[in-house]
Amino acid sequence: MFISRRISINHYLWTFLSVIIVTIIGKLLTPFFNLTNIVLLYLLPVLISAVRWGRGPSFFAAFLGVLAFDFLFVPPVFSFTVSEVRDLFIFAVYLVVALVTGTMATKLRNELEKTRQREERTLALYALSQEIAAEADLPQVLETLVKTVSETIHAQVSILVSDPDDDVVRQAASYPPQHSLPDGKEQAVAHWVLEHGLSAGKGTEILREASELIFPVKAEDKTLAVLAIKMNNEEETVSPEQRQLIEAFANLAAVAIIRVQLAEEAEQAKWLAESEKLHRALLNSISHDLRTPLASITGAATSLLAEGNVYTREVREVLLHTIKEEAQRMNRFVANLLDMVRLESGILKPKAEWCDIQDIIGVVLRATKEASQQHILKVHIPPELPLVKADFTLIEQVMINLLENGVKYSPPGSEISISARYHDKMLLVIVADSGSAIPKIEQERVFDKFYRLHSTKNISGTGLGLSICKGIVEAHGGSIWVDSSPEYGNRFTFSLPVSEQPPEQQDTKEGAEHVI
């Protein structure tokens, strides 16, 4: 964007040509105008040269115009001799007017050029600020910075950051992408700039033998990174105006880098807080949900071993059932923990196959028959439901968790219903219980890990069952939610996407018989 001000020889050649043209025109007009009128024509090359190419060509046009006018128009013609004093006065007036006009036009041109450069600089800074404000990733911020600087000053730009592990500077981004800072003294200069926070290298008074200008990106007293700049024309150096613009770019980038770093630190702090919270919840859960059944098993086993002959057959069976139930409880707890770990690590992948939801519900009812024997189970499954592509075992696990959840938090003798329906290319499965309604503000949080309602603290549980359900359902592309009311209790609903062209229903007739 910046136009080099270096005066080219071509500008003088064009000035010379314009004086020749004016001379020819003047010769053509000589029969009609006097010398005073003719000399005014020579102000045109002066004005044009001043506006287009600056002061030097305009002064050249002024002096060349005087010589041409004297040699070709003022008697004696074809001689630089002046016969009358009034001709000298014309020359003097012309020169004064030409020099003043050229100077003023040059100043006006320079002011216009400065205004244009300020406008371009403002637009470039605004564009960069808009682009990096939307970036939340540090590499993206750095890539945007080097690209903007490169396109603005027509140079090859790379940015280097300190690697605290190896005590070296590391190239983080460059534009063009293939550009890189040479090894050796340039790397040493970059290291020096990073330590001292001053620009160095080509075009500066410090370490000037380097082939690139190394510029610091600073925030307050700390140097965050360094910019390495190599002009496309290797003979050029970065001008003072360009350096001011680079400094403005660097200040914007420094603010963006600090913002991204603070955001990352905040995210890290949030993650650590969540991790600490999860750690405490896990310890609390383990201390309660493992020790409680373990204490029951130990007590029952100790009683049977120490005084087994004293107990009646019925009492011994009660103690043995206690050991069995508490062992199963521990097994479910450990299984839930392992499922959660597999879900979060991404190891647990659904094995999609065509499933009939009636088959799954039938298996679930048989698996939970003993646990749900104190409740009234009702199942409403329409026969025309489409098949879904899902992992049979994982969806079975979801259903078992929801049903056990209803059994655990509903009063004995209450009704628990299971129903399903098809709606808008989704299969909806609803498990409704008659337990206490979940408050509205907690309906989202019941699917968080280890989260338990305050009203259910006296009921054993890990707080993992619903979060596992959520993880499994979402892994299938579905969703799960709960709506509650004091009138009907809690209705847990999960959805599974239905394929456009499910296979024939007769393949699943055997499974449907388990439920209906």
Short mmCIF file of C-alpha atoms in Angstrom, two decimals:
data_model
loop_
_atom_site.label_atom_id
_atom_site.label_comp_id
_atom_site.label_asym_id
_atom_site.label_seq_id
_atom_site.Cartn_x
_atom_site.Cartn_y
_atom_site.Cartn_z
CA MET A 1 0.00 0.00 0.00
CA PHE A 2 2.87 2.30 0.57
CA ILE A 3 4.29 3.91 -2.59
CA SER A 4 7.97 4.42 -2.60
CA ARG A 5 8.95 8.06 -2.79
CA ARG A 6 12.20 7.39 -4.39
CA ILE A 7 12.39 9.56 -7.43
CA SER A 8 12.72 7.54 -10.58
CA ILE A 9 14.64 8.68 -13.62
CA ASN A 10 11.46 8.00 -15.55
CA HIS A 11 9.80 10.93 -13.83
CA TYR A 12 12.42 13.31 -15.24
CA LEU A 13 12.08 11.78 -18.67
CA TRP A 14 8.33 12.34 -18.58
CA THR A 15 8.94 15.91 -17.43
CA PHE A 16 11.34 16.48 -20.28
CA LEU A 17 8.77 15.07 -22.73
CA SER A 18 6.03 17.33 -21.35
CA VAL A 19 8.26 20.42 -21.87
CA ILE A 20 8.86 19.34 -25.48
CA ILE A 21 5.12 18.99 -26.06
CA VAL A 22 4.45 22.42 -24.58
CA THR A 23 7.22 23.85 -26.77
CA ILE A 24 5.62 22.41 -29.88
CA ILE A 25 2.26 23.81 -28.89
CA GLY A 26 3.87 27.16 -28.20
CA LYS A 27 5.45 27.19 -31.65
CA LEU A 28 2.07 26.49 -33.19
CA LEU A 29 0.48 29.34 -31.23
CA THR A 30 3.27 31.87 -31.83
CA PRO A 31 1.46 33.64 -34.72
CA PHE A 32 -1.54 34.24 -32.45
CA PHE A 33 -0.05 35.05 -29.03
CA ASN A 34 2.77 37.18 -27.70
CA LEU A 35 5.73 35.93 -25.64
CA THR A 36 4.07 36.70 -22.32
CA ASN A 37 1.23 34.35 -23.19
CA ILE A 38 3.56 31.69 -24.50
CA VAL A 39 5.66 31.60 -21.33
CA LEU A 40 2.56 30.83 -19.29
CA LEU A 41 2.23 27.51 -21.14
CA TYR A 42 5.42 26.36 -19.43
CA LEU A 43 3.65 26.44 -16.07
CA LEU A 44 1.65 23.37 -17.13
CA PRO A 45 4.61 20.90 -16.99
CA VAL A 46 5.57 22.44 -13.63
CA LEU A 47 2.11 21.80 -12.16
CA ILE A 48 1.78 18.32 -13.62
CA SER A 49 5.26 17.29 -12.43
CA ALA A 50 4.65 18.66 -8.94
CA VAL A 51 1.34 16.83 -8.56
CA ARG A 52 2.48 13.57 -10.10
CA TRP A 53 6.13 13.22 -9.13
CA GLY A 54 7.04 15.84 -6.52
CA ARG A 55 9.31 18.81 -6.09
CA GLY A 56 12.41 17.65 -8.01
CA PRO A 57 10.71 17.05 -11.40
CA SER A 58 8.68 20.28 -10.98
CA PHE A 59 11.84 22.35 -10.46
CA PHE A 60 13.43 20.55 -13.38
CA ALA A 61 10.40 21.50 -15.50
CA ALA A 62 10.66 25.16 -14.40
CA PHE A 63 14.34 25.55 -15.33
CA LEU A 64 13.96 23.53 -18.52
CA GLY A 65 10.99 25.72 -19.48
CA VAL A 66 13.06 28.89 -19.05
CA LEU A 67 15.86 27.51 -21.22
CA ALA A 68 13.45 26.31 -23.93
CA PHE A 69 11.56 29.58 -23.94
CA ASP A 70 14.77 31.63 -24.16
CA PHE A 71 16.33 29.43 -26.84
CA LEU A 72 13.29 28.95 -29.07
CA PHE A 73 11.05 31.98 -28.57
CA VAL A 74 13.00 35.01 -27.24
CA PRO A 75 14.95 36.96 -29.90
CA PRO A 76 17.55 36.23 -30.98
CA VAL A 77 16.04 32.73 -31.54
CA PHE A 78 18.26 29.65 -31.18
CA SER A 79 20.45 31.52 -28.75
CA PHE A 80 20.51 31.91 -25.00
CA THR A 81 21.36 35.59 -25.41
CA VAL A 82 18.78 38.09 -24.17
CA SER A 83 18.48 41.33 -26.16
CA GLU A 84 16.04 43.19 -23.91
CA VAL A 85 15.89 43.68 -20.17
CA ARG A 86 12.13 43.08 -20.11
CA ASP A 87 12.79 39.50 -21.20
CA LEU A 88 14.89 38.97 -18.09
CA PHE A 89 12.00 40.29 -16.04
CA ILE A 90 9.69 37.74 -17.72
CA PHE A 91 12.17 34.94 -16.90
CA ALA A 92 12.39 36.04 -13.27
CA VAL A 93 8.62 36.29 -12.84
CA TYR A 94 8.11 32.96 -14.55
CA LEU A 95 10.69 31.23 -12.36
CA VAL A 96 9.25 32.67 -9.17
CA VAL A 97 5.72 31.68 -10.13
CA ALA A 98 6.86 28.25 -11.30
CA LEU A 99 8.88 27.52 -8.14
CA VAL A 100 6.16 28.74 -5.80
CA THR A 101 3.47 26.86 -7.70
CA GLY A 102 5.59 23.71 -7.82
CA THR A 103 6.37 23.95 -4.10
CA MET A 104 2.74 24.43 -3.12
CA ALA A 105 1.55 21.66 -5.41
CA THR A 106 4.19 19.35 -3.98
CA LYS A 107 3.10 20.15 -0.42
CA LEU A 108 -0.50 19.56 -1.38
CA ARG A 109 0.46 16.27 -2.96
CA ASN A 110 2.39 15.22 0.14
CA GLU A 111 -0.52 16.12 2.40
CA LEU A 112 -2.88 14.11 0.24
CA GLU A 113 -0.47 11.20 0.33
CA LYS A 114 -0.21 11.39 4.12
CA THR A 115 -3.98 11.57 4.42
CA ARG A 116 -4.36 8.55 2.19
CA GLN A 117 -1.76 6.63 4.17
CA ARG A 118 -3.46 7.54 7.47
CA GLU A 119 -6.76 6.37 6.05
CA GLU A 120 -5.22 3.11 4.86
CA ARG A 121 -3.52 2.63 8.21
CA THR A 122 -6.76 3.27 10.08
CA LEU A 123 -8.65 0.87 7.85
CA ALA A 124 -5.94 -1.78 8.23
CA LEU A 125 -5.93 -1.41 12.01
CA TYR A 126 -9.72 -1.54 12.12
CA ALA A 127 -9.78 -4.65 9.93
CA LEU A 128 -7.15 -6.37 12.07
CA SER A 129 -8.94 -5.48 15.31
CA GLN A 130 -12.20 -6.87 13.90
CA GLU A 131 -10.56 -10.11 12.78
CA ILE A 132 -8.60 -10.88 15.92
CA ALA A 133 -11.48 -9.83 18.19
CA ALA A 134 -13.46 -12.77 16.81
CA GLU A 135 -10.59 -15.24 17.30
CA ALA A 136 -10.49 -17.33 20.44
CA ASP A 137 -7.53 -19.43 19.40
CA LEU A 138 -3.97 -18.11 19.77
CA PRO A 139 -2.58 -19.70 16.56
CA GLN A 140 -5.42 -18.09 14.60
CA VAL A 141 -4.63 -14.67 16.14
CA LEU A 142 -0.96 -14.99 15.17
CA GLU A 143 -1.76 -16.15 11.64
CA THR A 144 -4.12 -13.21 11.16
CA LEU A 145 -1.45 -10.82 12.43
CA VAL A 146 1.37 -11.98 10.13
CA LYS A 147 -0.97 -12.08 7.12
CA THR A 148 -2.18 -8.53 7.75
CA VAL A 149 1.33 -7.14 8.26
CA SER A 150 2.61 -8.97 5.19
CA GLU A 151 -0.17 -7.71 2.91
CA THR A 152 0.03 -4.16 4.27
CA ILE A 153 3.76 -3.50 3.89
CA HIS A 154 4.48 -6.03 1.14
CA ALA A 155 6.90 -8.15 3.12
CA GLN A 156 7.51 -11.69 4.30
CA VAL A 157 6.56 -11.88 7.96
CA SER A 158 6.90 -14.50 10.64
CA ILE A 159 6.16 -14.38 14.35
CA LEU A 160 8.19 -16.21 16.95
CA VAL A 161 7.37 -16.99 20.55
CA SER A 162 9.49 -18.19 23.41
CA ASP A 163 9.52 -21.88 24.21
CA PRO A 164 10.04 -21.97 27.98
CA ASP A 165 10.92 -25.67 27.96
CA ASP A 166 13.91 -25.33 25.63
CA ASP A 167 14.79 -21.64 26.19
CA VAL A 168 14.60 -20.98 22.43
CA VAL A 169 12.33 -18.99 20.16
CA ARG A 170 9.88 -21.01 18.10
CA GLN A 171 8.20 -19.89 14.89
CA ALA A 172 4.46 -19.84 15.53
CA ALA A 173 3.14 -18.47 12.22
CA SER A 174 4.40 -16.95 8.98
CA TYR A 175 3.10 -15.40 5.79
CA PRO A 176 3.68 -16.56 3.12
CA PRO A 177 3.48 -19.93 4.91
CA GLN A 178 6.78 -21.14 3.43
CA HIS A 179 8.71 -18.19 4.86
CA SER A 180 10.86 -18.94 7.88
CA LEU A 181 13.50 -17.09 9.85
CA PRO A 182 16.99 -18.33 8.91
CA ASP A 183 19.00 -20.11 11.56
CA GLY A 184 22.10 -18.51 12.99
CA LYS A 185 22.41 -14.80 13.64
CA GLU A 186 18.75 -14.03 12.83
CA GLN A 187 17.66 -16.50 15.50
CA ALA A 188 20.15 -14.93 17.91
CA VAL A 189 18.79 -11.46 17.13
CA ALA A 190 15.21 -12.70 17.71
CA HIS A 191 16.29 -14.11 21.07
CA TRP A 192 17.93 -10.78 21.94
CA VAL A 193 14.78 -8.81 21.02
CA LEU A 194 12.65 -11.17 23.07
CA GLU A 195 14.89 -10.56 26.09
CA HIS A 196 15.34 -6.79 25.74
CA GLY A 197 12.02 -5.72 24.16
CA LEU A 198 13.74 -3.48 21.54
CA SER A 199 13.64 -3.73 17.77
CA ALA A 200 16.88 -4.82 16.10
CA GLY A 201 18.24 -6.12 12.83
CA LYS A 202 18.13 -4.66 9.35
CA GLY A 203 17.33 -0.93 9.23
CA THR A 204 18.09 -0.33 12.93
CA GLU A 205 21.16 0.71 14.87
CA ILE A 206 21.24 -2.58 16.79
CA LEU A 207 22.59 -5.80 15.25
CA ARG A 208 22.04 -4.29 11.82
CA GLU A 209 23.90 -7.10 10.05
CA ALA A 210 20.85 -9.35 10.32
CA SER A 211 18.91 -9.80 7.08
CA GLU A 212 15.50 -9.08 8.67
CA LEU A 213 13.98 -6.50 10.98
CA ILE A 214 13.03 -8.10 14.30
CA PHE A 215 10.23 -6.25 16.08
CA PRO A 216 8.94 -6.93 19.62
CA VAL A 217 5.25 -7.58 20.43
CA LYS A 218 4.95 -6.16 23.93
CA ALA A 219 2.32 -5.88 26.61
CA GLU A 220 3.44 -3.43 29.27
CA ASP A 221 6.99 -4.53 30.16
CA LYS A 222 6.70 -8.07 28.92
CA THR A 223 7.67 -9.14 25.40
CA LEU A 224 5.15 -11.76 24.29
CA ALA A 225 6.57 -12.51 20.83
CA VAL A 226 8.74 -11.05 18.07
CA LEU A 227 7.91 -10.20 14.46
CA ALA A 228 10.55 -10.96 11.82
CA ILE A 229 10.06 -8.80 8.72
CA LYS A 230 11.79 -9.18 5.40
CA MET A 231 10.77 -6.79 2.60
CA ASN A 232 9.86 -8.40 -0.72
CA ASN A 233 12.40 -6.07 -2.32
CA GLU A 234 15.51 -7.01 -0.37
CA GLU A 235 17.12 -3.63 -1.13
CA GLU A 236 14.37 -1.82 0.77
CA THR A 237 14.22 -1.25 4.48
CA VAL A 238 11.18 -0.66 6.62
CA SER A 239 10.31 3.06 6.50
CA PRO A 240 9.50 5.07 9.66
CA GLU A 241 5.80 5.21 8.64
CA GLN A 242 5.72 1.47 8.15
CA ARG A 243 7.42 0.97 11.50
CA GLN A 244 4.74 3.07 13.20
CA LEU A 245 2.07 0.95 11.56
CA ILE A 246 3.82 -2.28 12.57
CA GLU A 247 3.99 -0.99 16.13
CA ALA A 248 0.24 -0.31 16.05
CA PHE A 249 -0.38 -3.83 14.69
CA ALA A 250 1.85 -5.28 17.38
CA ASN A 251 -0.01 -3.42 20.13
CA LEU A 252 -3.33 -4.76 18.87
CA ALA A 253 -1.91 -8.25 18.65
CA ALA A 254 -0.50 -7.99 22.18
CA VAL A 255 -3.95 -7.14 23.54
CA ALA A 256 -5.44 -10.08 21.65
CA ILE A 257 -2.73 -12.46 22.88
CA ILE A 258 -3.28 -11.38 26.48
CA ARG A 259 -7.04 -11.81 26.03
CA VAL A 260 -6.63 -15.33 24.64
CA GLN A 261 -4.15 -16.27 27.35
CA LEU A 262 -6.50 -15.01 30.07
CA ALA A 263 -9.38 -16.92 28.49
CA GLU A 264 -7.25 -20.08 28.43
CA GLU A 265 -6.23 -19.56 32.05
CA ALA A 266 -9.87 -19.01 33.02
CA GLU A 267 -10.85 -22.17 31.17
CA GLN A 268 -8.03 -24.06 32.88
CA ALA A 269 -9.13 -22.73 36.27
CA LYS A 270 -12.71 -23.72 35.52
CA TRP A 271 -11.56 -27.18 34.45
CA LEU A 272 -9.51 -27.55 37.61
CA ALA A 273 -12.47 -26.45 39.72
CA GLU A 274 -14.71 -28.93 37.94
CA SER A 275 -12.07 -31.61 38.33
CA GLU A 276 -11.73 -30.87 42.03
CA LYS A 277 -15.50 -30.90 42.42
CA LEU A 278 -15.71 -34.19 40.55
CA HIS A 279 -12.91 -35.60 42.66
CA ARG A 280 -14.73 -34.70 45.88
CA ALA A 281 -18.02 -36.07 44.58
CA LEU A 282 -16.34 -39.29 43.55
CA LEU A 283 -14.71 -39.72 46.96
CA ASN A 284 -17.98 -38.98 48.74
CA SER A 285 -19.83 -41.40 46.53
CA ILE A 286 -17.26 -44.14 46.92
CA SER A 287 -17.08 -43.65 50.68
CA HIS A 288 -20.85 -44.01 50.95
CA ASP A 289 -21.94 -46.30 48.14
CA LEU A 290 -19.11 -48.77 48.47
CA ARG A 291 -18.76 -48.85 52.22
CA THR A 292 -22.49 -49.18 52.93
CA PRO A 293 -23.07 -52.42 50.99
CA LEU A 294 -19.64 -53.66 52.05
CA ALA A 295 -20.60 -53.17 55.71
CA SER A 296 -23.85 -55.06 55.15
CA ILE A 297 -22.03 -57.93 53.43
CA THR A 298 -19.39 -58.07 56.13
CA GLY A 299 -21.99 -58.04 58.90
CA ALA A 300 -24.13 -60.75 57.31
CA ALA A 301 -21.14 -62.97 56.47
CA THR A 302 -19.65 -62.53 59.95
CA SER A 303 -22.94 -63.48 61.57
CA LEU A 304 -23.28 -66.59 59.43
CA LEU A 305 -19.73 -67.70 60.14
CA ALA A 306 -19.75 -66.98 63.88
CA GLU A 307 -23.25 -68.00 64.84
CA GLY A 308 -24.68 -69.76 61.77
CA ASN A 309 -25.93 -72.73 63.77
CA VAL A 310 -27.94 -70.48 66.06
CA TYR A 311 -30.02 -68.95 63.26
CA THR A 312 -33.03 -70.59 61.75
CA ARG A 313 -33.12 -71.54 58.09
CA GLU A 314 -35.29 -68.47 57.32
CA VAL A 315 -32.86 -66.09 59.06
CA ARG A 316 -29.90 -67.58 57.21
CA GLU A 317 -31.72 -67.13 53.90
CA VAL A 318 -32.40 -63.49 54.78
CA LEU A 319 -28.71 -62.96 55.53
CA LEU A 320 -27.66 -64.69 52.31
CA HIS A 321 -30.14 -62.56 50.29
CA THR A 322 -28.67 -59.50 51.97
CA ILE A 323 -25.19 -60.52 50.85
CA LYS A 324 -26.45 -61.16 47.31
CA GLU A 325 -28.37 -57.87 47.00
CA GLU A 326 -25.56 -55.76 48.42
CA ALA A 327 -23.03 -57.46 46.16
CA GLN A 328 -25.27 -56.73 43.16
CA ARG A 329 -25.54 -53.13 44.34
CA MET A 330 -21.77 -52.82 44.48
CA ASN A 331 -21.52 -54.44 41.08
CA ARG A 332 -23.94 -51.87 39.59
CA PHE A 333 -21.97 -49.06 41.18
CA VAL A 334 -18.67 -50.27 39.76
CA ALA A 335 -20.33 -50.89 36.36
CA ASN A 336 -21.68 -47.34 36.31
CA LEU A 337 -18.26 -45.94 37.11
CA LEU A 338 -16.66 -47.95 34.33
CA ASP A 339 -19.39 -46.93 31.85
CA MET A 340 -18.86 -43.28 32.72
CA VAL A 341 -15.11 -43.57 32.23
CA ARG A 342 -15.62 -45.29 28.86
CA LEU A 343 -18.12 -42.65 27.75
CA GLU A 344 -15.85 -39.74 28.65
CA SER A 345 -12.78 -41.32 27.13
CA GLY A 346 -14.62 -42.09 23.90
CA ILE A 347 -13.92 -45.82 24.17
CA LEU A 348 -17.61 -46.68 24.40
CA LYS A 349 -18.88 -46.67 20.81
CA PRO A 350 -22.44 -47.73 19.92
CA LYS A 351 -22.62 -50.84 17.71
CA ALA A 352 -25.56 -49.78 15.59
CA GLU A 353 -27.90 -52.53 14.44
CA TRP A 354 -31.60 -52.66 13.69
CA CYS A 355 -33.50 -52.98 16.97
CA ASP A 356 -37.12 -53.24 17.96
CA ILE A 357 -37.82 -51.17 21.06
CA GLN A 358 -40.31 -53.83 22.18
CA ASP A 359 -37.50 -56.39 22.32
CA ILE A 360 -35.39 -54.07 24.44
CA ILE A 361 -38.25 -53.32 26.84
CA GLY A 362 -38.99 -57.02 27.17
CA VAL A 363 -35.39 -57.75 28.17
CA VAL A 364 -35.43 -54.81 30.60
CA LEU A 365 -38.63 -56.00 32.29
CA ARG A 366 -37.15 -59.44 32.86
CA ALA A 367 -33.90 -57.99 34.20
CA THR A 368 -35.67 -55.70 36.68
CA LYS A 369 -38.51 -58.04 37.63
CA GLU A 370 -37.22 -58.63 41.13
CA ALA A 371 -36.35 -55.00 41.82
CA SER A 372 -39.70 -53.67 40.59
CA GLN A 373 -41.96 -56.26 42.20
CA GLN A 374 -43.28 -53.72 44.75
CA HIS A 375 -44.53 -51.37 42.01
CA ILE A 376 -47.24 -51.52 39.39
CA LEU A 377 -45.64 -51.64 35.94
CA LYS A 378 -47.66 -50.63 32.90
CA VAL A 379 -46.35 -50.82 29.34
CA HIS A 380 -47.92 -49.06 26.34
CA ILE A 381 -46.14 -49.87 23.08
CA PRO A 382 -48.00 -49.40 19.76
CA PRO A 383 -47.40 -52.33 17.39
CA GLU A 384 -46.60 -50.18 14.35
CA LEU A 385 -43.45 -48.53 15.77
CA PRO A 386 -40.53 -48.42 13.33
CA LEU A 387 -37.21 -50.08 14.00
CA VAL A 388 -34.25 -47.99 15.10
CA LYS A 389 -30.57 -48.42 14.43
CA ALA A 390 -28.98 -48.55 17.87
CA ASP A 391 -26.78 -50.56 20.19
CA PHE A 392 -29.18 -53.03 21.80
CA THR A 393 -27.12 -53.45 24.98
CA LEU A 394 -26.54 -49.74 25.53
CA ILE A 395 -30.21 -48.79 25.05
CA GLU A 396 -31.10 -51.65 27.37
CA GLN A 397 -28.74 -50.06 29.91
CA VAL A 398 -30.54 -46.71 29.48
CA MET A 399 -33.92 -48.35 30.08
CA ILE A 400 -32.66 -50.26 33.14
CA ASN A 401 -31.22 -47.09 34.65
CA LEU A 402 -34.46 -45.15 34.10
CA LEU A 403 -36.62 -47.96 35.45
CA GLU A 404 -34.41 -48.48 38.52
CA ASN A 405 -34.46 -44.75 39.04
CA GLY A 406 -38.29 -44.80 39.05
CA VAL A 407 -38.36 -47.77 41.43
CA LYS A 408 -35.91 -46.15 43.80
CA TYR A 409 -37.63 -42.77 44.07
CA SER A 410 -41.31 -43.82 43.86
CA PRO A 411 -43.26 -45.04 46.87
CA PRO A 412 -43.98 -48.80 47.00
CA GLY A 413 -47.30 -49.68 45.37
CA SER A 414 -47.18 -46.69 43.01
CA GLU A 415 -47.40 -46.96 39.25
CA ILE A 416 -44.48 -46.86 36.83
CA SER A 417 -45.29 -46.77 33.15
CA ILE A 418 -43.22 -47.35 30.02
CA SER A 419 -44.49 -46.09 26.70
CA ALA A 420 -43.13 -45.29 23.26
CA ARG A 421 -44.30 -43.43 20.17
CA TYR A 422 -43.06 -42.19 16.83
CA HIS A 423 -42.91 -38.45 16.16
CA ASP A 424 -41.15 -36.41 13.49
CA LYS A 425 -38.61 -39.08 12.47
CA MET A 426 -37.76 -39.77 16.11
CA LEU A 427 -38.68 -42.67 18.36
CA LEU A 428 -39.67 -41.38 21.80
CA VAL A 429 -39.49 -43.65 24.85
CA ILE A 430 -41.03 -42.42 28.10
CA VAL A 431 -40.52 -43.84 31.59
CA ALA A 432 -42.93 -42.19 34.04
CA ASP A 433 -42.95 -42.65 37.79
CA SER A 434 -44.96 -41.28 40.69
CA GLY A 435 -42.05 -39.92 42.68
CA SER A 436 -41.70 -36.39 44.00
CA ALA A 437 -41.60 -33.89 41.19
CA ILE A 438 -38.11 -32.64 40.32
CA PRO A 439 -37.95 -28.83 40.69
CA LYS A 440 -37.76 -26.95 37.41
CA ILE A 441 -34.33 -25.47 38.11
CA GLU A 442 -32.88 -28.94 38.77
CA GLN A 443 -34.34 -30.75 35.78
CA GLU A 444 -31.26 -30.01 33.66
CA ARG A 445 -28.77 -30.74 36.41
CA VAL A 446 -30.06 -34.24 37.24
CA PHE A 447 -28.16 -35.42 34.15
CA ASP A 448 -24.83 -34.07 35.49
CA LYS A 449 -22.30 -36.47 36.91
CA PHE A 450 -22.71 -37.21 40.64
CA TYR A 451 -25.53 -34.70 40.91
CA ARG A 452 -28.26 -35.68 43.33
CA LEU A 453 -31.35 -33.85 44.51
CA HIS A 454 -31.23 -32.50 48.05
CA SER A 455 -34.54 -34.20 48.80
CA THR A 456 -33.07 -37.64 47.98
CA LYS A 457 -29.90 -37.56 50.06
CA ASN A 458 -31.29 -40.26 52.35
CA ILE A 459 -31.69 -42.66 49.40
CA SER A 460 -28.59 -44.53 48.29
CA GLY A 461 -27.34 -43.70 44.81
CA THR A 462 -24.26 -42.63 42.91
CA GLY A 463 -25.64 -39.81 40.81
CA LEU A 464 -24.22 -41.52 37.73
CA GLY A 465 -27.20 -43.38 36.26
CA LEU A 466 -28.87 -40.45 34.49
CA SER A 467 -25.58 -38.98 33.28
CA ILE A 468 -24.74 -42.36 31.73
CA CYS A 469 -28.18 -42.40 30.08
CA LYS A 470 -27.50 -38.96 28.63
CA GLY A 471 -24.07 -39.98 27.33
CA ILE A 472 -25.42 -43.14 25.65
CA VAL A 473 -28.45 -41.45 24.09
CA GLU A 474 -26.40 -38.55 22.74
CA ALA A 475 -23.88 -41.04 21.32
CA HIS A 476 -26.82 -42.38 19.28
CA GLY A 477 -27.71 -38.89 18.02
CA GLY A 478 -30.69 -38.53 20.34
CA SER A 479 -31.51 -36.52 23.43
CA ILE A 480 -32.97 -37.07 26.88
CA TRP A 481 -34.99 -34.82 29.16
CA VAL A 482 -37.39 -34.88 32.09
CA ASP A 483 -40.59 -32.99 32.79
CA SER A 484 -42.11 -33.09 36.23
CA SER A 485 -45.30 -32.06 37.94
CA PRO A 486 -46.88 -32.72 41.34
CA GLU A 487 -49.89 -34.12 39.44
CA TYR A 488 -48.12 -36.91 37.55
CA GLY A 489 -44.62 -37.16 39.03
CA ASN A 490 -41.64 -37.40 36.66
CA ARG A 491 -41.57 -38.34 32.98
CA PHE A 492 -38.13 -39.21 31.59
CA THR A 493 -38.13 -39.16 27.79
CA PHE A 494 -35.36 -40.07 25.42
CA SER A 495 -35.39 -39.91 21.65
CA LEU A 496 -33.62 -41.96 19.01
CA PRO A 497 -33.41 -40.99 15.32
CA VAL A 498 -35.32 -43.25 12.93
CA SER A 499 -33.91 -44.13 9.54
CA GLU A 500 -35.88 -43.16 6.48
CA GLN A 501 -36.07 -46.73 5.21
CA PRO A 502 -36.19 -49.21 8.10
CA PRO A 503 -36.10 -52.90 7.28
CA GLU A 504 -39.23 -55.06 7.36
CA GLN A 505 -40.95 -55.36 10.74
CA GLN A 506 -41.29 -59.16 10.50
CA ASP A 507 -37.61 -59.53 11.41
CA THR A 508 -38.46 -58.44 14.94
CA LYS A 509 -41.71 -60.24 15.62
CA GLU A 510 -40.08 -62.56 18.12
CA GLY A 511 -38.90 -59.62 20.24
CA ALA A 512 -42.35 -58.00 20.27
CA GLU A 513 -43.84 -61.05 21.94
CA HIS A 514 -41.74 -60.43 25.08
CA VAL A 515 -43.74 -57.33 25.88
CA ILE A 516 -47.19 -57.60 24.45
#
